DNA sequence: TTCACATTTCAATAATTCATGAATTATGGA
DNA sequence: TCCATAATTCATGAATTATTGAAATGTGAA
């Protein structure tokens, strides 16, 4: 991941609606959700959601695919991994002892 | 870490200067850097840097301590860990098999 | 075709964020 | 005390971002 990508991803996650949408999509895994379903779940208008999904999309944090006249969105796990990798890559600065405990203690809490 | 904290942290990291400053501080570890040194390294004015350091500070991503008339800044590793933990905690959504590969493949690249 | 549905795109306004110059606070030394 | 240094705070204008209503696109069914 490049710096520009990372900046886009952080910006995308720094907006309440987008952070919630991303978290929601993450919990859905490969089931994903239709844009309309997400809009209903989040209680926002379709065009507002659409604009924000577009931001997440360009940041590489979600993917989508058309299903008839609806569009299904998924969290992009690869994108998230790239972002975390970027952060952790820059965290070491030649000092592996700094990263080691940081990575070791990470759990998903489940 | 709460949602509000996470939003602050993502917003803080979504600005080019702040992302660079944070990465720089991470590489310095416990040596940290004086505010003036950072401003010089980044080639920005003191008040511009100060405003941005303040954002990182309130986001819990850096710490500081006074040294005479100078102020030394450090990356807050705990804050970073909290942020990553927040992301990963919400990534599982009851499906540990989603997180496992994400965490396992993470390395700091050194 | 024609219509309805799901979603996106567009244009405009409202809100937020950013860098700057000027002023202020805090510390140390003469 | 008085001055110089290090950094922060404040107010302003410029730039960016977000939400909305309206219009447009794309798909499927009658």
Coordinates of C-alpha atoms (C1' of nucleotides) in Angstrom, one line a residue:
Chain A
X1 CA 0.0 0.0 0.0
X2 CA 1.3 3.4 -0.9
X3 CA 1.0 6.5 1.2
X4 CA -1.7 8.0 -0.9
X5 CA -3.8 4.8 -0.5
X6 CA -3.3 4.9 3.2
X7 CA -4.4 8.5 3.4
X8 CA -7.5 7.7 1.5
X9 CA -8.3 4.8 3.7
X10 CA -7.8 6.7 6.9
X11 CA -9.9 9.6 5.6
X12 CA -12.6 7.1 4.6
X13 CA -12.6 5.6 8.1
X14 CA -12.7 9.0 9.8
X15 CA -16.4 9.6 9.0
X16 CA -19.0 8.1 11.4
X17 CA -21.3 6.7 8.8
X18 CA -18.5 5.2 6.7
X19 CA -16.9 3.6 9.8
X20 CA -20.2 2.1 10.8
X21 CA -20.9 0.8 7.3
X22 CA -17.4 -0.7 7.1
X23 CA -17.9 -2.4 10.4
X24 CA -21.3 -3.7 9.4
X25 CA -19.9 -5.1 6.1
X26 CA -17.0 -6.7 7.9
X27 CA -19.5 -8.7 10.1
X28 CA -21.3 -9.9 7.0
X29 CA -18.2 -11.4 5.4
X30 CA -18.9 -13.0 2.0
X31 CA -22.6 -12.4 2.4
X32 CA -22.2 -8.7 1.9
X33 CA -25.2 -6.5 1.7
X34 CA -27.2 -4.7 -0.9
X35 CA -26.9 -0.9 -1.0
X36 CA -30.5 -0.5 -0.2
X37 CA -30.2 -2.8 2.8
X38 CA -27.3 -0.8 4.1
X39 CA -29.2 2.4 3.6
X40 CA -32.1 1.0 5.5
X41 CA -29.9 -0.4 8.3
X42 CA -28.1 2.9 8.7
X43 CA -31.3 5.0 8.2
X44 CA -29.8 7.3 5.6
X45 CA -30.9 8.3 2.1
X46 CA -29.7 6.3 -0.8
X47 CA -27.7 9.1 -2.4
X48 CA -26.0 9.9 0.9
X49 CA -25.0 6.3 1.3
X50 CA -24.0 6.0 -2.3
X51 CA -21.6 8.9 -2.0
X52 CA -20.1 7.4 1.1
X53 CA -19.9 3.9 -0.3
X54 CA -18.0 5.5 -3.2
X55 CA -15.4 6.9 -0.8
X56 CA -14.9 3.5 0.8
X57 CA -14.7 1.9 -2.7
X58 CA -12.0 4.2 -3.9
X59 CA -10.1 3.8 -0.7
X60 CA -10.0 0.1 -1.4
X61 CA -11.9 -0.8 1.7
X62 CA -15.0 -2.3 0.0
X63 CA -15.8 -4.2 -3.2
X64 CA -19.1 -4.4 -5.0
X65 CA -20.9 -6.5 -7.6
X66 CA -24.1 -6.0 -9.5
X67 CA -27.0 -8.4 -8.9
X68 CA -29.8 -7.6 -11.2
X69 CA -30.8 -4.1 -10.6
X70 CA -29.3 -4.1 -7.1
X71 CA -25.6 -3.8 -6.1
X72 CA -24.1 -5.9 -3.4
X73 CA -21.2 -4.5 -1.3
X74 CA -18.5 -6.4 0.7
X75 CA -15.8 -5.4 3.0
X76 CA -12.4 -5.8 1.2
X77 CA -10.3 -7.8 3.6
X78 CA -7.3 -7.4 1.4
X79 CA -7.6 -3.7 1.6
X80 CA -7.8 -3.7 5.4
X81 CA -4.8 -6.0 5.6
X82 CA -2.9 -3.7 3.3
X83 CA -3.7 -0.7 5.5
X84 CA -2.6 -2.5 8.7
X85 CA 0.5 -3.7 7.0
X86 CA 1.4 -0.2 6.0
X87 CA 1.0 1.0 9.5
X88 CA 3.0 -1.8 11.0
X89 CA 5.6 -1.7 8.3
X90 CA 6.4 1.9 9.2
X91 CA 6.2 1.2 12.9
X92 CA 9.4 -0.8 13.1
X93 CA 11.9 1.7 11.7
X94 CA 14.6 -0.9 12.0
X95 CA 13.6 -1.9 15.5
X96 CA 11.7 -5.1 15.4
X97 CA 11.4 -5.1 19.2
X98 CA 8.9 -2.3 18.9
X99 CA 6.6 -4.2 16.6
X100 CA 6.8 -7.6 18.1
X101 CA 4.7 -6.9 21.3
X102 CA 2.3 -4.8 19.2
X103 CA 1.5 -7.6 16.8
X104 CA 1.6 -10.4 19.4
X105 CA -1.0 -8.8 21.6
X106 CA -3.4 -8.2 18.8
X107 CA -6.5 -10.3 18.9
X108 CA -9.9 -9.9 17.4
X109 CA -11.6 -10.4 20.7
X110 CA -13.5 -13.5 19.8
Chain B
X1 CA -10.9 2.3 22.5
X2 CA -14.3 3.9 21.8
X3 CA -15.7 4.8 18.5
X4 CA -15.1 8.5 19.0
X5 CA -11.5 7.8 19.8
X6 CA -11.1 5.7 16.7
X7 CA -12.7 8.4 14.5
X8 CA -10.3 11.0 15.9
X9 CA -7.3 8.7 15.3
X10 CA -8.4 7.9 11.7
X11 CA -9.0 11.6 11.1
X12 CA -5.6 12.4 12.5
X13 CA -3.8 9.9 10.3
X14 CA -5.7 11.1 7.2
X15 CA -3.6 14.2 6.8
X16 CA -0.3 14.0 5.0
X17 CA 1.8 16.0 7.4
X18 CA 0.4 14.2 10.4
X19 CA 0.8 10.8 8.9
X20 CA 4.5 11.7 8.2
X21 CA 5.1 13.1 11.6
X22 CA 3.6 10.0 13.2
X23 CA 5.7 7.7 11.2
X24 CA 8.8 9.7 12.0
X25 CA 8.1 9.6 15.7
X26 CA 7.4 5.9 15.5
X27 CA 10.9 5.4 14.1
X28 CA 12.4 7.4 17.0
X29 CA 10.9 5.2 19.7
X30 CA 11.7 6.4 23.2
X31 CA 14.1 9.0 21.9
X32 CA 11.2 11.0 20.6
X33 CA 11.9 14.4 19.1
X34 CA 11.6 18.1 20.1
X35 CA 8.8 20.0 18.5
X36 CA 11.3 22.3 16.9
X37 CA 13.3 19.4 15.5
X38 CA 10.1 17.9 13.9
X39 CA 9.2 21.3 12.4
X40 CA 12.7 21.5 10.9
X41 CA 12.6 17.9 9.6
X42 CA 9.2 18.5 8.0
X43 CA 10.0 22.0 6.8
X44 CA 6.9 23.6 8.2
X45 CA 6.3 26.5 10.6
X46 CA 6.1 26.0 14.3
X47 CA 2.4 26.9 14.6
X48 CA 1.4 24.7 11.7
X49 CA 3.2 21.8 13.3
X50 CA 1.9 22.7 16.7
X51 CA -1.7 22.6 15.5
X52 CA -1.1 19.2 13.9
X53 CA 0.7 17.8 16.9
X54 CA -2.3 18.8 19.0
X55 CA -4.6 16.8 16.7
X56 CA -2.3 13.7 17.1
X57 CA -2.2 14.3 20.8
X58 CA -5.9 14.5 21.3
X59 CA -6.3 11.4 19.1
X60 CA -4.1 9.5 21.6
X61 CA -1.4 8.8 19.0
X62 CA 1.4 10.8 20.5
X63 CA 2.5 11.8 24.0
X64 CA 4.7 14.7 25.1
X65 CA 6.8 15.9 28.0
X66 CA 8.4 19.3 28.7
X67 CA 12.2 19.6 28.7
X68 CA 13.2 23.0 29.8
X69 CA 11.7 25.4 27.3
X70 CA 11.3 22.7 24.6
X71 CA 8.7 19.9 24.4
X72 CA 9.6 16.4 23.4
X73 CA 7.1 14.3 21.5
X74 CA 6.8 10.5 21.3
X75 CA 4.6 8.2 19.3
X76 CA 2.1 6.6 21.7
X77 CA 2.4 2.9 21.0
X78 CA -0.4 2.1 23.3
X79 CA -2.7 4.4 21.3
X80 CA -1.7 2.7 18.1
X81 CA -2.4 -0.7 19.6
X82 CA -5.7 0.4 20.8
X83 CA -6.7 1.6 17.4
X84 CA -5.6 -1.6 15.7
X85 CA -7.4 -3.6 18.4
X86 CA -10.6 -1.6 17.7
X87 CA -10.4 -2.4 14.0
X88 CA -9.6 -6.1 14.5
X89 CA -12.2 -6.5 17.3
X90 CA -14.9 -5.3 15.0
X91 CA -13.5 -7.4 12.1
X92 CA -14.5 -10.7 13.6
X93 CA -18.2 -10.3 14.1
X94 CA -18.3 -13.7 15.7
X95 CA -16.4 -15.3 12.9
X96 CA -12.8 -15.9 14.2
X97 CA -11.9 -17.5 10.9
X98 CA -12.1 -14.1 9.3
X99 CA -9.5 -12.5 11.6
X100 CA -7.1 -15.3 11.9
X101 CA -5.4 -15.0 8.5
X102 CA -5.5 -11.2 8.7
X103 CA -3.5 -11.2 11.9
X104 CA -1.3 -14.1 11.1
X105 CA 0.1 -12.6 8.0
X106 CA 0.8 -9.2 9.5
X107 CA 4.5 -8.5 9.9
X108 CA 6.3 -5.2 10.3
X109 CA 8.6 -6.0 7.4
X110 CA 11.8 -6.0 9.3
Chain C
dT1 C1' -41.9 -0.4 -25.9
dT2 C1' -43.3 1.3 -21.4
dC3 C1' -43.0 1.3 -16.7
dA4 C1' -41.1 0.6 -12.0
dC5 C1' -37.2 -0.1 -9.3
dA6 C1' -32.3 0.3 -7.4
dT7 C1' -28.7 3.1 -7.5
dT8 C1' -25.7 6.7 -9.0
dT9 C1' -24.5 11.3 -10.6
dC10 C1' -25.0 16.3 -10.6
dA11 C1' -25.3 21.0 -8.7
dA12 C1' -25.8 23.8 -4.8
dT13 C1' -25.5 24.9 -0.1
dA14 C1' -23.8 24.0 4.7
dA15 C1' -20.2 22.5 7.5
dT16 C1' -15.6 21.3 8.5
dT17 C1' -10.7 21.6 8.1
dC18 C1' -6.2 23.8 7.0
dA19 C1' -2.3 27.1 7.0
dT20 C1' -1.0 31.5 8.2
dG21 C1' 0.2 36.0 10.8
dA22 C1' -0.2 38.0 15.1
dA23 C1' -0.4 37.6 19.9
dT24 C1' 0.3 34.9 24.1
dT25 C1' 2.3 31.6 27.5
dA26 C1' 6.2 29.4 29.6
dT27 C1' 11.0 28.7 30.7
dG28 C1' 15.8 29.9 31.4
dG29 C1' 19.7 33.0 31.5
dA30 C1' 21.9 37.7 32.1
Chain D
dT1 C1' 13.9 42.3 36.5
dC2 C1' 14.5 42.1 31.5
dC3 C1' 15.3 39.7 27.4
dA4 C1' 15.5 35.8 24.2
dT5 C1' 13.9 31.3 23.1
dA6 C1' 10.4 27.4 22.3
dA7 C1' 6.0 26.5 21.7
dT8 C1' 1.1 27.3 21.7
dT9 C1' -3.3 29.8 21.0
dC10 C1' -6.3 32.7 18.5
dA11 C1' -8.8 34.7 14.4
dT12 C1' -9.2 34.8 9.6
dG13 C1' -9.8 33.4 4.9
dA14 C1' -9.1 29.6 1.5
dA15 C1' -9.9 25.0 0.4
dT16 C1' -12.1 20.7 1.2
dT17 C1' -15.9 17.7 2.5
dA18 C1' -20.8 16.3 3.4
dT19 C1' -25.8 16.3 2.6
dT20 C1' -29.6 17.2 -0.1
dG21 C1' -33.1 17.5 -4.0
dA22 C1' -33.4 16.7 -8.7
dA23 C1' -32.1 14.3 -12.7
dA24 C1' -29.9 10.4 -15.0
dT25 C1' -28.4 5.5 -15.6
dG26 C1' -29.1 0.8 -15.8
dT27 C1' -31.9 -3.4 -15.1
dG28 C1' -36.0 -6.3 -15.2
dA29 C1' -40.8 -7.1 -15.9
dA30 C1' -45.4 -6.3 -18.3

